[in-house]
XYZ file of C-alpha atoms in Angstrom:
664
model
C -2.240 26.362 35.259
C -3.480 26.809 31.739
C -1.077 26.381 28.886
C -1.238 28.803 25.994
C -1.586 27.330 22.542
C 1.848 26.749 21.101
C 2.709 29.029 18.209
C 3.396 27.080 15.050
C 6.984 26.990 13.876
C 8.012 27.937 10.343
C 8.391 24.232 9.553
C 4.841 23.485 10.724
C 3.410 26.391 8.734
C 5.211 25.224 5.574
C 4.059 21.677 6.274
C 0.414 22.801 6.396
C 0.825 24.721 3.144
C 2.500 21.885 1.216
C 0.936 18.797 2.811
C -2.237 20.343 4.226
C -3.733 20.668 7.672
C -4.803 17.717 9.771
C -8.117 15.940 9.252
C -10.702 15.434 11.972
C -10.752 11.719 12.770
C -14.150 11.937 14.458
C -15.871 13.751 11.619
C -18.760 11.386 10.725
C -18.144 12.101 7.048
C -14.376 11.573 7.086
C -14.514 8.016 5.730
C -17.038 8.984 3.079
C -15.071 12.073 2.004
C -11.788 10.168 1.748
C -13.210 7.137 -0.068
C -13.256 6.714 -3.836
C -16.157 5.917 -6.115
C -15.479 3.347 -8.846
C -14.539 5.982 -11.423
C -11.929 7.676 -9.216
C -10.593 4.253 -8.194
C -10.326 3.359 -11.879
C -8.227 6.479 -12.445
C -5.990 6.000 -9.411
C -5.620 2.217 -9.520
C -6.252 1.473 -13.197
C -3.844 3.943 -14.752
C -0.971 1.492 -14.290
C -2.707 -1.103 -16.436
C -3.814 1.350 -19.127
C -0.396 3.000 -19.274
C 1.174 -0.397 -19.968
C -0.400 -0.134 -23.420
C 2.434 2.320 -24.100
C 5.034 -0.458 -23.899
C 3.358 -3.849 -23.246
C 1.896 -4.500 -26.734
C 5.057 -3.114 -28.344
C 7.289 -5.433 -26.324
C 5.136 -8.448 -27.253
C 4.937 -7.420 -30.940
C 8.681 -6.928 -31.323
C 9.358 -10.246 -29.551
C 7.791 -12.012 -32.574
C 10.982 -11.145 -34.499
C 9.262 -10.256 -37.762
C 6.605 -12.979 -37.685
C 4.090 -10.237 -37.029
C 0.869 -12.025 -37.963
C 1.323 -14.350 -35.021
C 0.351 -11.289 -32.970
C -3.283 -12.361 -33.480
C -2.719 -15.290 -31.113
C -0.785 -13.120 -28.674
C -3.612 -10.556 -28.682
C -6.303 -13.149 -28.020
C -4.216 -14.831 -25.302
C -3.528 -11.500 -23.613
C -7.177 -10.458 -23.675
C -8.309 -13.781 -22.199
C -5.616 -13.567 -19.506
C -6.743 -10.080 -18.480
C -10.323 -11.279 -17.961
C -9.278 -14.489 -16.169
C -7.014 -12.655 -13.699
C -9.647 -9.943 -13.201
C -12.378 -12.530 -12.567
C -10.212 -14.323 -10.024
C -9.466 -11.067 -8.221
C -13.175 -10.223 -8.173
C -13.619 -13.384 -6.122
C -10.824 -12.244 -3.816
C -12.688 -8.949 -3.373
C -15.799 -10.861 -2.246
C -13.797 -12.946 0.214
C -11.757 -10.020 1.568
C -14.087 -6.980 1.433
C -11.850 -4.866 3.709
C -8.783 -5.435 1.569
C -7.528 -8.633 -0.004
C -4.214 -7.838 -1.632
C -1.741 -10.577 -2.383
C -0.187 -10.301 1.068
C -3.386 -10.817 3.052
C -4.732 -13.509 0.729
C -1.567 -15.615 0.896
C -1.182 -15.010 4.648
C -4.702 -16.150 5.536
C -5.242 -18.868 2.943
C -1.744 -20.391 2.817
C 0.489 -19.321 5.723
C 1.873 -16.110 7.279
C 5.363 -16.849 5.945
C 4.098 -17.429 2.412
C 2.134 -14.196 2.764
C 5.322 -12.391 3.758
C 7.044 -13.642 0.579
C 4.084 -12.409 -1.466
C 4.152 -9.027 0.299
C 7.890 -8.524 -0.221
C 7.573 -9.373 -3.916
C 4.626 -7.017 -4.285
C 6.363 -4.115 -2.546
C 9.364 -4.334 -4.860
C 7.003 -4.484 -7.823
C 5.264 -1.315 -6.597
C 8.629 0.449 -6.314
C 9.457 -0.610 -9.885
C 5.978 0.516 -10.983
C 6.785 4.034 -9.808
C 10.292 3.992 -11.280
C 9.401 2.612 -14.710
C 6.263 4.742 -15.056
C 8.109 7.970 -14.300
C 11.152 7.000 -16.390
C 8.938 6.078 -19.371
C 6.991 9.306 -19.023
C 10.213 11.312 -18.882
C 11.467 9.574 -22.037
C 8.237 10.404 -23.841
C 8.214 14.052 -22.725
C 11.837 14.639 -23.686
C 11.289 13.061 -27.109
C 9.375 16.269 -27.983
C 12.084 18.608 -26.668
C 15.349 19.775 -28.275
C 18.220 17.312 -27.943
C 20.278 19.766 -25.903
C 18.064 19.371 -22.824
C 18.154 15.542 -22.842
C 20.888 15.598 -20.193
C 18.316 16.854 -17.685
C 15.885 13.956 -18.267
C 17.023 11.988 -15.214
C 16.690 14.993 -12.900
C 13.287 15.772 -14.376
C 12.182 12.224 -13.559
C 13.552 12.556 -10.035
C 11.570 15.780 -9.588
C 8.377 14.046 -10.737
C 8.900 11.319 -8.118
C 9.278 13.970 -5.412
C 6.165 15.851 -6.596
C 4.070 12.663 -6.638
C 5.328 11.769 -3.164
C 4.202 15.138 -1.800
C 0.829 14.886 -3.573
C 0.173 11.497 -2.002
C 1.128 12.780 1.436
C -1.757 15.253 1.084
C -4.267 12.420 0.649
C -5.733 9.956 -1.828
C -8.336 12.159 -3.488
C -5.968 15.124 -3.533
C -3.419 13.061 -5.457
C -5.934 11.687 -7.983
C -8.180 14.697 -8.752
C -5.565 16.700 -10.760
C -4.845 13.627 -12.891
C -8.399 12.978 -14.100
C -8.232 15.303 -17.177
C -5.022 13.593 -18.302
C -6.596 10.178 -17.867
C -9.674 11.154 -19.877
C -7.666 12.702 -22.725
C -5.596 9.524 -22.955
C -8.700 7.364 -22.940
C -10.617 9.314 -25.580
C -7.678 9.726 -27.996
C -6.597 6.087 -27.785
C -10.131 4.739 -28.121
C -10.586 6.977 -31.158
C -7.431 5.721 -32.881
C -8.181 2.060 -32.151
C -11.827 2.273 -33.257
C -10.847 4.206 -36.397
C -8.045 1.777 -37.208
C -10.313 -1.247 -36.861
C -13.384 0.359 -38.434
C -11.578 1.727 -41.486
C -10.027 -1.685 -42.222
C -12.929 -3.936 -41.276
C -13.080 -5.182 -44.844
C -9.466 -6.349 -44.646
C -10.123 -8.800 -41.815
C -10.667 -11.862 -44.120
C -7.426 -10.992 -45.922
C -5.669 -10.602 -42.548
C -6.840 -14.052 -41.464
C -5.656 -15.570 -44.753
C -2.272 -13.864 -44.490
C -1.922 -15.085 -40.918
C -2.589 -18.673 -42.054
C 0.051 -18.359 -44.777
C 2.618 -16.884 -42.382
C 1.919 -19.650 -39.881
C 2.797 -22.219 -42.545
C 5.993 -20.339 -43.419
C 6.981 -19.998 -39.752
C 6.217 -23.669 -39.134
C 8.430 -24.644 -42.051
C 11.203 -22.380 -40.789
C 11.071 -23.085 -37.035
C 8.932 -26.195 -36.706
C 5.725 -26.483 -34.695
C 7.454 -26.299 -31.336
C 9.588 -23.380 -32.471
C 6.506 -21.446 -33.603
C 4.646 -22.230 -30.377
C 7.669 -21.132 -28.347
C 7.849 -17.861 -30.305
C 4.170 -17.122 -29.590
C 4.536 -18.003 -25.919
C 7.691 -15.896 -25.621
C 5.927 -12.857 -27.090
C 2.942 -13.503 -24.812
C 5.272 -13.610 -21.789
C 7.233 -10.515 -22.808
C 3.982 -8.537 -22.676
C 3.481 -9.580 -19.050
C 3.875 -6.002 -17.843
C 0.340 -5.500 -19.148
C -1.174 -7.289 -16.152
C 0.746 -5.636 -13.341
C -1.970 -3.180 -12.266
C -4.807 -5.696 -11.866
C -3.939 -6.646 -8.283
C -4.134 -3.042 -7.077
C -7.929 -2.935 -6.707
C -8.163 -5.817 -4.239
C -5.231 -4.358 -2.300
C -6.818 -0.907 -2.133
C -10.303 -1.910 -0.933
C -9.941 0.317 2.135
C -9.902 3.316 -0.225
C -13.236 2.520 -1.853
C -16.709 3.912 -1.201
C -19.321 1.760 0.527
C -20.563 -0.754 -0.421
C -16.927 -1.686 -0.918
C -17.463 -5.047 -2.620
C -19.801 -3.579 -5.227
C -17.483 -0.610 -5.833
C -14.437 -2.878 -6.038
C -16.007 -5.272 -8.526
C -17.226 -2.388 -10.672
C -13.738 -0.868 -10.630
C -12.318 -4.247 -11.640
C -14.765 -4.428 -14.543
C -13.768 -0.946 -15.744
C -10.121 -1.931 -15.535
C -10.472 -5.306 -17.265
C -12.583 -4.024 -20.177
C -10.456 -0.937 -20.810
C -7.150 -2.813 -20.515
C -8.200 -5.707 -22.753
C -9.629 -3.292 -25.322
C -6.424 -1.246 -25.415
C -3.997 -4.155 -25.688
C -5.979 -6.291 -28.152
C -6.977 -3.236 -30.190
C -3.411 -1.942 -30.507
C -2.011 -5.337 -31.560
C -4.708 -5.684 -34.248
C -4.078 -2.091 -35.380
C -0.333 -2.787 -35.718
C -1.189 -5.554 -38.173
C -3.832 -3.657 -40.123
C -1.529 -0.668 -40.672
C 1.620 -2.769 -41.176
C 3.482 -1.050 -38.339
C 7.232 -1.687 -38.113
C 9.900 -0.482 -35.731
C 11.286 2.970 -36.554
C 14.394 4.079 -34.607
C 13.594 6.813 -32.096
C 9.831 6.194 -32.186
C 7.465 3.924 -30.304
C 5.207 1.567 -32.247
C 2.235 3.584 -31.001
C 3.725 6.758 -32.486
C 4.278 4.982 -35.821
C 0.695 3.680 -35.739
C -0.822 7.114 -35.106
C 1.235 8.642 -37.900
C 0.181 5.897 -40.316
C -3.483 6.311 -39.352
C -3.422 10.090 -39.957
C -1.156 9.983 -43.013
C -3.802 11.273 -45.420
C -5.479 13.809 -43.151
C -3.327 16.844 -43.826
C -0.328 17.909 -41.768
C -2.009 20.421 -39.449
C -4.902 18.567 -37.746
C -3.151 15.208 -38.004
C 0.041 16.424 -36.337
C -1.916 18.147 -33.581
C -3.976 15.032 -32.815
C -0.909 12.758 -32.816
C 0.948 15.208 -30.568
C -1.921 15.435 -28.061
C -2.260 11.633 -28.034
C 1.441 11.034 -27.443
C 1.663 13.726 -24.763
C -1.345 12.224 -22.950
C 0.369 8.841 -23.241
C 3.537 10.279 -21.756
C 1.834 12.051 -18.884
C -0.426 9.077 -18.102
C 2.729 7.146 -17.310
C 3.249 9.621 -14.458
C -0.336 8.927 -13.373
C 0.443 5.199 -13.434
C 3.000 5.746 -10.696
C -0.029 6.364 -8.445
C -0.592 2.611 -8.264
C 2.719 2.234 -6.471
C 1.984 5.099 -4.098
C -1.537 3.845 -3.318
C -0.801 0.128 -3.053
C 2.753 0.006 -1.717
C 2.203 1.836 1.608
C -0.861 -0.314 2.326
C 1.061 -3.546 1.843
C 3.832 -2.123 4.009
C 1.347 -1.070 6.708
C -0.330 -4.490 6.776
C 3.038 -6.217 7.043
C 4.072 -3.810 9.809
C 0.929 -4.670 11.778
C 1.993 -8.320 11.569
C 5.537 -7.384 12.676
C 7.293 -8.230 9.418
C 8.402 -4.593 9.174
C 8.884 -1.844 11.782
C 5.548 -0.989 13.399
C 6.066 2.712 12.658
C 5.022 2.001 9.041
C 1.473 1.278 10.234
C 1.130 4.764 11.721
C -0.980 7.454 10.052
C -0.158 11.111 9.528
C -2.519 13.979 10.403
C -3.766 13.698 6.807
C -4.755 10.095 7.664
C -2.358 8.522 5.174
C 0.566 6.148 5.703
C 3.078 8.952 5.373
C 6.167 6.930 6.298
C 5.187 4.265 3.777
C 4.670 6.871 1.059
C 8.077 8.403 1.785
C 9.715 4.974 1.732
C 8.108 4.019 -1.602
C 9.025 7.369 -3.144
C 12.558 7.208 -1.764
C 13.110 3.641 -2.982
C 11.780 4.542 -6.441
C 14.035 7.604 -6.553
C 17.112 5.543 -5.658
C 16.129 2.921 -8.254
C 15.826 5.578 -10.948
C 19.175 7.131 -10.088
C 20.990 3.770 -9.969
C 19.544 2.681 -13.329
C 20.008 6.186 -14.784
C 16.315 6.133 -15.667
C 16.848 3.436 -18.309
C 13.421 2.124 -19.298
C 15.045 -0.738 -21.200
C 16.753 -1.953 -18.026
C 13.784 -1.263 -15.724
C 11.489 -3.303 -17.999
C 13.790 -6.282 -17.439
C 13.465 -5.895 -13.659
C 9.732 -5.330 -13.910
C 6.815 -7.805 -13.906
C 8.645 -10.807 -12.392
C 7.600 -10.063 -8.823
C 3.957 -9.324 -9.457
C 3.488 -12.819 -10.834
C 4.874 -14.278 -7.615
C 2.015 -12.487 -5.862
C -0.481 -13.487 -8.565
C 0.492 -17.155 -8.300
C 0.368 -17.294 -4.496
C -2.995 -15.502 -4.438
C -4.462 -17.933 -6.960
C -3.071 -20.928 -5.051
C -4.621 -19.577 -1.858
C -8.012 -19.227 -3.506
C -7.809 -22.718 -5.030
C -7.115 -24.102 -1.566
C -9.991 -22.044 -0.140
C -12.531 -23.372 -2.655
C -11.373 -26.947 -2.127
C -11.782 -26.611 1.640
C -15.205 -24.998 1.195
C -16.571 -27.537 -1.293
C -18.808 -29.124 1.338
C -20.190 -25.747 2.496
C -20.693 -23.720 -0.694
C -22.645 -24.815 -3.756
C -20.782 -22.509 -6.130
C -17.337 -23.765 -5.154
C -16.777 -25.440 -8.528
C -17.068 -22.176 -10.429
C -14.605 -20.445 -8.122
C -12.277 -23.441 -8.165
C -12.210 -23.517 -11.982
C -11.631 -19.749 -12.342
C -8.825 -19.663 -9.795
C -7.424 -22.950 -11.095
C -7.098 -21.486 -14.592
C -5.624 -18.359 -13.044
C -3.063 -20.497 -11.202
C -1.968 -22.246 -14.391
C -1.732 -19.006 -16.369
C 0.188 -17.068 -13.722
C 2.521 -20.024 -13.063
C 3.316 -20.290 -16.760
C 3.920 -16.561 -17.126
C 6.067 -16.437 -13.963
C 8.316 -19.274 -15.147
C 8.512 -17.872 -18.684
C 9.302 -14.315 -17.636
C 11.868 -15.455 -15.073
C 13.677 -17.704 -17.581
C 13.592 -15.142 -20.382
C 14.614 -12.170 -18.265
C 17.000 -13.889 -15.844
C 20.234 -13.444 -17.821
C 19.187 -9.980 -18.992
C 19.128 -8.653 -15.416
C 16.090 -10.315 -13.885
C 18.414 -12.003 -11.385
C 18.851 -8.596 -9.732
C 15.142 -8.443 -8.889
C 15.254 -11.963 -7.461
C 18.298 -11.173 -5.285
C 16.714 -7.953 -3.961
C 13.474 -9.802 -3.210
C 15.344 -12.557 -1.353
C 17.276 -9.923 0.610
C 14.027 -8.204 1.627
C 12.571 -11.565 2.673
C 15.666 -12.176 4.820
C 15.321 -8.757 6.481
C 11.635 -9.443 7.183
C 12.493 -12.743 8.848
C 15.076 -11.020 11.086
C 12.589 -8.312 12.048
C 9.899 -10.878 12.837
C 12.375 -12.859 14.944
C 13.236 -9.740 16.946
C 9.569 -8.924 17.619
C 8.875 -12.540 18.650
C 11.817 -12.461 21.056
C 10.605 -9.132 22.442
C 7.136 -10.593 22.979
C 8.653 -13.467 24.949
C 10.562 -10.975 27.100
C 7.434 -8.902 27.731
C 5.540 -12.001 28.847
C 7.806 -12.066 31.894
C 6.153 -8.827 32.982
C 2.621 -9.994 32.385
C 2.540 -12.286 35.405
C 1.338 -9.173 37.245
C -1.779 -9.128 35.074
C -2.682 -12.580 36.335
C -1.724 -11.655 39.892
C -4.137 -8.684 39.847
C -6.909 -10.622 38.151
C -9.139 -10.395 41.250
C -9.349 -6.633 40.737
C -10.684 -6.858 37.203
C -14.171 -5.707 38.128
C -15.858 -2.368 37.746
C -16.648 -0.383 40.877
C -15.634 -0.883 44.477
C -16.697 -3.801 46.641
C -19.720 -3.241 48.820
C -18.706 -1.628 52.095
C -15.348 -0.389 50.770
C -15.020 3.346 51.335
C -14.213 5.189 48.134
C -11.176 7.507 48.503
C -12.049 11.199 48.224
C -10.715 13.646 45.684
C -8.225 16.173 47.061
C -7.261 18.856 44.588
C -4.191 19.978 46.521
C -2.794 16.518 47.199
C 0.279 15.278 45.334
C -0.830 13.474 42.207
C 0.960 10.808 40.184
C -0.065 10.869 36.528
C 0.868 7.567 34.881
C 1.110 7.297 31.108
C 0.118 3.760 30.163
C -0.473 1.795 27.001
C -3.051 -0.814 27.875
C -3.539 -2.955 30.955
C -0.281 -4.889 30.858
C 2.847 -5.791 32.761
C 4.667 -2.597 31.810
C 1.892 -0.355 33.160
C 1.482 -2.403 36.329
C 5.224 -2.418 37.015
C 5.338 1.354 36.585
C 2.367 1.830 38.920
C 3.716 -0.502 41.615
C 7.165 1.111 41.472
C 5.600 4.536 41.993
C 3.653 3.227 45.005
C 6.735 1.458 46.369
C 9.041 4.467 45.994
C 6.604 7.346 46.592
C 3.606 5.702 48.276
C 3.581 8.162 51.150
C 3.837 11.145 48.849
C 1.082 10.683 46.287
C -2.564 10.396 47.300
C -4.093 10.848 43.862
C -3.426 8.679 40.824
C -4.435 9.589 37.292
C -4.056 7.056 34.474
C -3.703 8.422 30.953
C -3.875 6.355 27.794
C -3.953 7.389 24.147
C -5.515 4.882 21.765
C -3.523 5.035 18.557
C -5.386 4.971 15.262
C -3.217 3.186 12.718
C -3.739 1.444 9.398
C -5.283 -1.500 11.226
C -7.977 0.500 13.027
C -8.685 3.252 10.482
C -11.194 1.231 8.471
C -14.509 2.584 9.680
C -16.456 4.003 12.614
C -16.965 0.545 14.152
C -13.209 0.011 14.510
C -12.785 3.455 16.099
C -15.600 2.802 18.557
C -14.071 -0.556 19.474
C -10.713 1.127 20.105
C -12.337 3.717 22.376
C -14.126 0.998 24.372
C -10.927 -1.009 24.767
C -8.989 2.021 26.052
C -11.781 2.851 28.509
C -11.923 -0.725 29.815
C -8.140 -0.912 30.299
C -8.055 2.334 32.266
C -10.935 1.239 34.490
C -8.895 -1.782 35.529
C -6.106 0.503 36.772
C -8.574 2.798 38.567
C -10.282 -0.100 40.345
C -6.959 -1.608 41.402
C -5.554 1.633 42.872
C -8.861 2.557 44.516
C -8.796 -0.720 46.415
C -5.353 0.208 47.707
C -6.778 3.359 49.326
C -5.824 5.989 46.743
C -8.052 8.322 44.771
C -7.894 7.395 41.076
C -9.189 8.767 37.799
C -8.808 7.803 34.163
C -8.392 10.105 31.190
C -8.346 8.725 27.675
C -7.980 10.015 24.173
C -7.868 8.564 20.694
C -5.683 9.941 17.936
C -2.827 9.376 15.512
C -0.032 10.987 17.543
C 0.595 10.290 21.228
C 2.483 13.525 21.901
C -0.208 15.690 20.311
C -2.985 13.987 22.247
C -1.111 14.235 25.557
C -0.441 17.916 24.846
C -4.219 18.424 24.621
C -4.898 16.463 27.812
C -2.155 17.949 30.006
C -3.709 21.408 30.667
C -6.921 19.763 31.940
C -4.921 17.501 34.243
C -2.866 20.381 35.622
C -5.967 22.451 36.232
C -7.668 19.644 38.166
C -4.471 18.435 39.882
C -2.047 21.365 40.382
C 0.447 19.115 42.252
C 0.776 16.628 39.406
C 3.960 14.772 38.518
C 3.991 12.651 35.372
C 5.454 9.145 35.209
C 6.309 6.965 32.246
C 7.677 3.444 32.070
C 10.420 2.486 29.664
C 11.616 -1.020 28.929
C 15.339 -1.661 29.305
C 16.368 -4.542 27.053
C 19.101 -6.891 28.284
C 21.013 -6.861 24.990
C 20.184 -3.686 23.024
C 21.057 -3.760 19.340
C 20.452 -1.815 16.153
C 17.065 -3.546 15.893
C 16.092 -2.224 19.319
C 16.496 1.373 18.154
C 14.972 0.982 14.688
C 12.050 -1.331 15.427
C 10.680 0.329 18.569
C 9.084 3.769 18.644
C 10.252 4.905 22.110
C 7.244 7.208 22.223
C 7.785 7.996 25.897
C 11.022 9.817 25.060
C 9.142 12.052 22.603
C 6.628 12.818 25.376
C 9.515 13.520 27.749
C 11.052 16.034 25.325
C 7.714 17.807 24.975
C 7.262 18.053 28.767
C 10.784 19.400 29.192
C 10.073 22.222 26.724
C 6.951 23.087 28.752
C 8.689 22.883 32.140
C 6.488 20.017 33.271
C 8.063 17.446 35.631
C 8.174 13.864 34.360
C 9.933 10.867 35.906
C 11.069 7.969 33.719
C 10.761 4.593 35.439
C 13.163 2.022 33.943
C 11.671 -1.458 33.727
C 14.333 -4.132 33.247
C 13.302 -7.236 31.349
């Protein structure tokens, strides 16, 4: 019986048009084609940092409360911090070449629970990255439009979130490629303005230094030494949003082109140099052109207008407009950091059972589609609840990322201390990460204290709530694992059959095409599969003479890292099925194994089924399903119940399938 290819529904056709058709997992070039060179990674992962120059330097400058010349110290401190954090994350890249985001670093170098805290903080920060980037971009775009359309700004921002979500569901390169021209226009225009501002006033630098010294004396007389130091440190902390994109490279190592470490470190260099140049350059330019706050305009807009004041209205206005538009649209590009990093953190945490395992699954475009949808949905809800208020979102922003920064640095400090007897260069790493620990700890405490009463407490409460949910989910999975261990005694009981081939002298059962055949869908050599098999033999032993074992190896975020991981998965599936075949053959039945590897169990079984039915016309399918003693809401949400999806597919095709309940 040969099944005709199923005609695609309207939904599936629209899905292929909008999201794109499925990728071939076994294409030798698939990893190469999906990976990013350093430049593309800089665009996709570095836009968040560069876009922060639209609000980070301004926030720090205004926090000086009129003592503007102190911005020199803020600029130098910010530039040094960028390079220190980048250098420390370059070391993390070397230690974790397959992906060393804050979650994995803290989990492996400190403890799994500490890693979970880091991951929860980072995920919320990625959601806020999307929300604040889109909201800021919407503000900038609507500042050029007539006032009558301002009411639609929030809905415009919501639409942008939806569009970015769909773009990312198509794939990494597909979401980055259209944004490259915007990124380059932003880069060229901003570099031009900064270089021109500094170059045209290079002769004023001695005067600027003298004025700064005079203002320091005045500020010291007015506030005292400690008051002046506190003012500088407060401004330095208020610009903390500048550093939020640095972590993204180490978290997104799986996206990078081989050799990953070299590509990652080069991307980090691009990001550090460009970010430090932008932030330090803008703060110096504010001083050189005596920029002050103008209602309804950003400090960058005031700077560009001051720079082009004597150029004539036509060319000057056009250049300023292009620069500000590129600045606005780059903020939309910056949301990519949240869409690229967030789903990967979520997938890694799902693999470790801190979140539902379904978030580690891949779509047919080989992306973490459920994670992308969750990040986009959470960002959309955040925007709607805050009414797209950038002022409020900035308060919520940047606290969490420094939790991750601090825990990552602590983990690396511990690593270097433990490795001091094994590695000669441990002192260099220890010093770099030690400085990074002190800096990130100071910024975290400062930002939390400064922003707490302004609304920062909301971020802390949400983070704590997410940590609590993760602990409950982990507890459920641990309890489930204990329950499943009760079934695995059968694995030990059948241990004598764990050999390939039949014993010498044992007659191998013969294949009979017309005999009744039991096709068992299994998921590894475990207690569930063995219970299902033994129940079939116990209930229908006289009916079925052929047994076919079918297993689909699922490619998820944990295995989709290279051809070696895929080959290992295929070998493991083959070995597990052979154990079933050997066991049943020894019991006097004919047995075969059929395996497949893919991202969707139902799709893979749909491909296998026609071959099985052609070879075994009298086939009946069997699937085992666990029956939990005390089902709860967690049981339904945290378990995939894939067998029920297979059952629905078989019912639509008129194929008999028997569900075998396994009580635990």
